[in-house]
Amino acid sequence: MLFAALGIAWGIPYLFIKVAVSELDPAMVVLGRSALAAILLLPLAFFRREVVSVVRRWKPMLAYTLVEIILPWYFLSTAEQRLPSSTAGLLLATVPLAGVAIAFAMGRPERLSRMNWLGIAFGMLGVAALVGLDIAGSDLIAVAQMAVVVVGYALGPAILSRWMSDLPGVGVVAVSLAVTAVVYVPFVLFTGAWPTAVPSTAVIVSVIVLAVVCSALAFLLMVGLIAEIGPVKATTITYVNPAVAIIAGVVVLGERVTIWTIVGFVLVLAGSYLVTRKRQETPAAAGVEAAPAEQTPADQASVERPTAERPTARQSPVGQAAVEQPR
């Protein structure tokens, strides 16, 4: 039940972002979503005394917030003004692939198995099928914006894993959302992004769903899912989200699905699965005390999404699982 609920909660944001930006400026969408989600999660974080420890680590916290929420949420909303919501959701399935590059860039490269390299190749072919064959040339700017989102979603968890893995997950997400809202208030006021008319009911509901369901509730669901099935199995949720995004876009918004959408979908998901697949234990290790399974760079540097979290009382799930944060 938790798995299905989270798969929906993290698969529908693209649909509601698409609806929201039809009337609201992307900056206003980010402000509304982050402010409401922060209002919901901050009291819980204060009650659990998790805010102070996060604020003390303010430098990596600000870096994480910038690359995981402040920039990605804006570029994602802007890109969806021109891209179908289903395509946006599918392109974000490449985050594990970007996680490999981030691991190398941060000086933490690991040997990749043949299956990992095959996964990278599949992922690149999948993106090529989408960008080169299924997206109009006029939308390449939107694709570039999605690339920024993908890199941010891969870099954020890497920052958490390296500098904040011991911090409580709810506190990290709540503070990050609050900081995002504070940053966007002057941005919205001074750039004319504030709406000049009352948005439609559909748009207001979309922003509320993005904040309550896709951000605050989704994070709490992820905490519960990790507690129930463990961080490794919980990462498989990342393969459900794109499917939900495509179905929601087609059923609700009537978006068109081409053969290249399907080809790209299969290749990207296959690539993401293979690139995060752990290397098998070598025969030499048989009969000896089992060593911890080797992790791919994506296992260490990729989280969906604020990101997935939680094992012990004081450890963030980010440090254990490559799951995305609520998008």
XYZ file of C-alpha atoms in Angstrom, residues 48-238:
191
model
C 11.280 16.277 16.885
C 14.039 18.831 17.614
C 15.607 18.360 14.219
C 15.862 21.966 13.023
C 18.796 23.246 15.074
C 21.168 20.476 14.008
C 20.366 21.170 10.348
C 20.819 24.943 10.665
C 24.204 24.425 12.291
C 25.329 22.738 9.066
C 24.101 25.741 7.080
C 26.687 25.776 4.290
C 26.028 22.297 2.852
C 22.340 22.774 3.656
C 22.181 25.886 1.479
C 24.140 24.156 -1.289
C 21.772 21.199 -1.157
C 18.696 23.445 -1.202
C 20.015 25.365 -4.208
C 20.713 22.345 -6.407
C 17.859 20.123 -5.185
C 14.922 22.545 -4.908
C 15.517 26.226 -5.688
C 16.876 25.727 -9.220
C 15.319 22.380 -10.269
C 11.753 23.244 -9.276
C 11.930 26.504 -11.227
C 13.474 24.983 -14.354
C 11.109 22.009 -14.210
C 8.089 24.310 -14.037
C 9.477 26.493 -16.824
C 10.229 23.506 -19.067
C 6.710 22.159 -18.614
C 5.334 25.307 -20.215
C 6.533 23.749 -23.482
C 7.066 20.041 -22.814
C 4.355 17.421 -22.204
C 4.202 16.438 -18.546
C 4.817 12.800 -19.491
C 8.048 13.693 -21.309
C 9.277 15.722 -18.339
C 8.633 12.806 -16.008
C 10.407 10.406 -18.313
C 13.477 12.612 -18.757
C 13.850 12.743 -14.976
C 14.228 8.968 -14.961
C 17.791 9.644 -16.181
C 18.817 10.960 -12.737
C 20.639 7.691 -11.834
C 22.696 8.084 -15.010
C 23.662 11.610 -14.004
C 24.518 10.244 -10.566
C 27.350 8.240 -12.121
C 28.858 11.370 -13.676
C 28.458 13.277 -10.397
C 30.308 10.552 -8.491
C 33.240 10.800 -10.895
C 33.217 14.609 -10.773
C 33.311 14.573 -6.972
C 36.350 12.307 -6.988
C 34.473 9.210 -5.848
C 34.597 7.024 -8.954
C 34.111 3.292 -8.680
C 34.634 0.476 -11.072
C 31.587 -0.100 -13.194
C 30.556 -3.562 -14.263
C 29.681 -4.414 -17.844
C 26.017 -4.247 -16.927
C 26.521 -0.748 -15.488
C 28.138 0.427 -18.730
C 25.360 -1.216 -20.704
C 22.886 0.713 -18.581
C 24.629 3.997 -19.419
C 24.436 3.143 -23.119
C 20.744 2.250 -22.870
C 20.025 5.472 -21.029
C 21.804 7.600 -23.636
C 19.929 5.855 -26.435
C 16.652 6.417 -24.584
C 17.311 10.135 -24.218
C 18.331 10.294 -27.879
C 15.042 8.647 -28.864
C 13.111 11.235 -26.865
C 15.110 14.345 -27.704
C 16.046 13.542 -31.260
C 12.920 11.789 -32.475
C 10.051 12.706 -30.169
C 10.536 16.383 -29.287
C 10.150 19.304 -31.673
C 13.277 21.356 -32.306
C 11.615 24.431 -30.817
C 11.548 22.660 -27.450
C 15.285 22.035 -27.173
C 15.577 24.925 -24.722
C 13.078 23.134 -22.496
C 15.144 19.951 -22.825
C 18.235 21.902 -21.742
C 16.293 23.144 -18.718
C 15.380 19.558 -17.898
C 19.085 18.686 -18.080
C 19.720 21.253 -15.335
C 16.987 19.610 -13.267
C 18.479 16.146 -13.759
C 21.963 17.300 -12.731
C 20.545 19.098 -9.704
C 18.558 16.055 -8.581
C 21.708 13.921 -8.874
C 24.001 16.450 -7.189
C 21.709 17.166 -4.224
C 21.806 13.640 -2.791
C 25.571 13.540 -3.336
C 25.913 16.636 -1.143
C 23.691 15.050 1.490
C 25.601 11.799 1.420
C 28.976 13.499 1.752
C 28.292 16.280 4.261
C 24.901 15.703 5.916
C 24.189 11.972 5.995
C 24.036 12.044 9.803
C 21.327 14.721 9.910
C 17.633 13.880 10.453
C 15.719 13.644 7.179
C 12.549 15.512 8.176
C 14.629 18.401 9.484
C 16.678 18.656 6.307
C 13.622 18.683 4.045
C 11.622 21.083 6.224
C 14.448 23.616 6.493
C 15.227 23.345 2.776
C 11.600 24.013 1.866
C 11.461 26.997 4.223
C 14.647 28.464 2.751
C 13.261 27.996 -0.757
C 10.090 29.867 0.138
C 12.073 32.738 1.692
C 14.245 33.007 -1.426
C 11.272 33.077 -3.782
C 9.226 35.737 -1.930
C 11.340 38.707 -3.123
C 11.880 37.029 -6.499
C 8.136 36.805 -7.083
C 7.448 40.322 -5.788
C 10.153 42.082 -7.789
C 9.836 40.195 -11.079
C 6.107 40.587 -11.527
C 5.469 36.873 -11.053
C 2.674 37.512 -8.567
C -0.662 36.717 -10.262
C -2.729 39.721 -11.317
C -5.978 37.761 -11.069
C -7.253 34.955 -8.865
C -6.203 31.638 -10.441
C -8.800 29.082 -11.435
C -9.877 26.369 -9.017
C -7.915 23.765 -11.009
C -4.686 25.733 -10.643
C -5.175 26.390 -6.926
C -5.896 22.709 -6.332
C -2.805 21.775 -8.364
C -0.504 23.888 -6.187
C -2.073 22.466 -3.028
C -1.635 18.894 -4.283
C 1.989 19.617 -5.218
C 2.696 20.880 -1.703
C 0.627 18.524 0.417
C 0.698 15.253 -1.531
C 3.762 15.440 -3.784
C 6.079 17.084 -1.241
C 5.121 16.835 2.446
C 3.086 13.612 2.380
C 5.356 11.918 -0.167
C 8.375 12.446 2.053
C 6.614 10.947 5.067
C 5.464 8.018 2.912
C 9.058 7.438 1.861
C 10.149 7.350 5.497
C 7.467 4.758 6.203
C 8.333 2.713 3.119
C 12.019 2.535 4.038
C 11.070 1.449 7.559
C 8.815 -1.265 6.117
C 10.864 -2.759 3.272
C 14.329 -1.250 3.692
C 16.237 1.411 1.747
C 17.463 -0.840 -1.069
C 14.056 -2.172 -2.084
C 12.578 1.291 -1.644
C 14.761 2.610 -4.474
C 12.676 0.645 -6.978
C 10.029 3.351 -6.617
C 12.086 5.399 -9.076
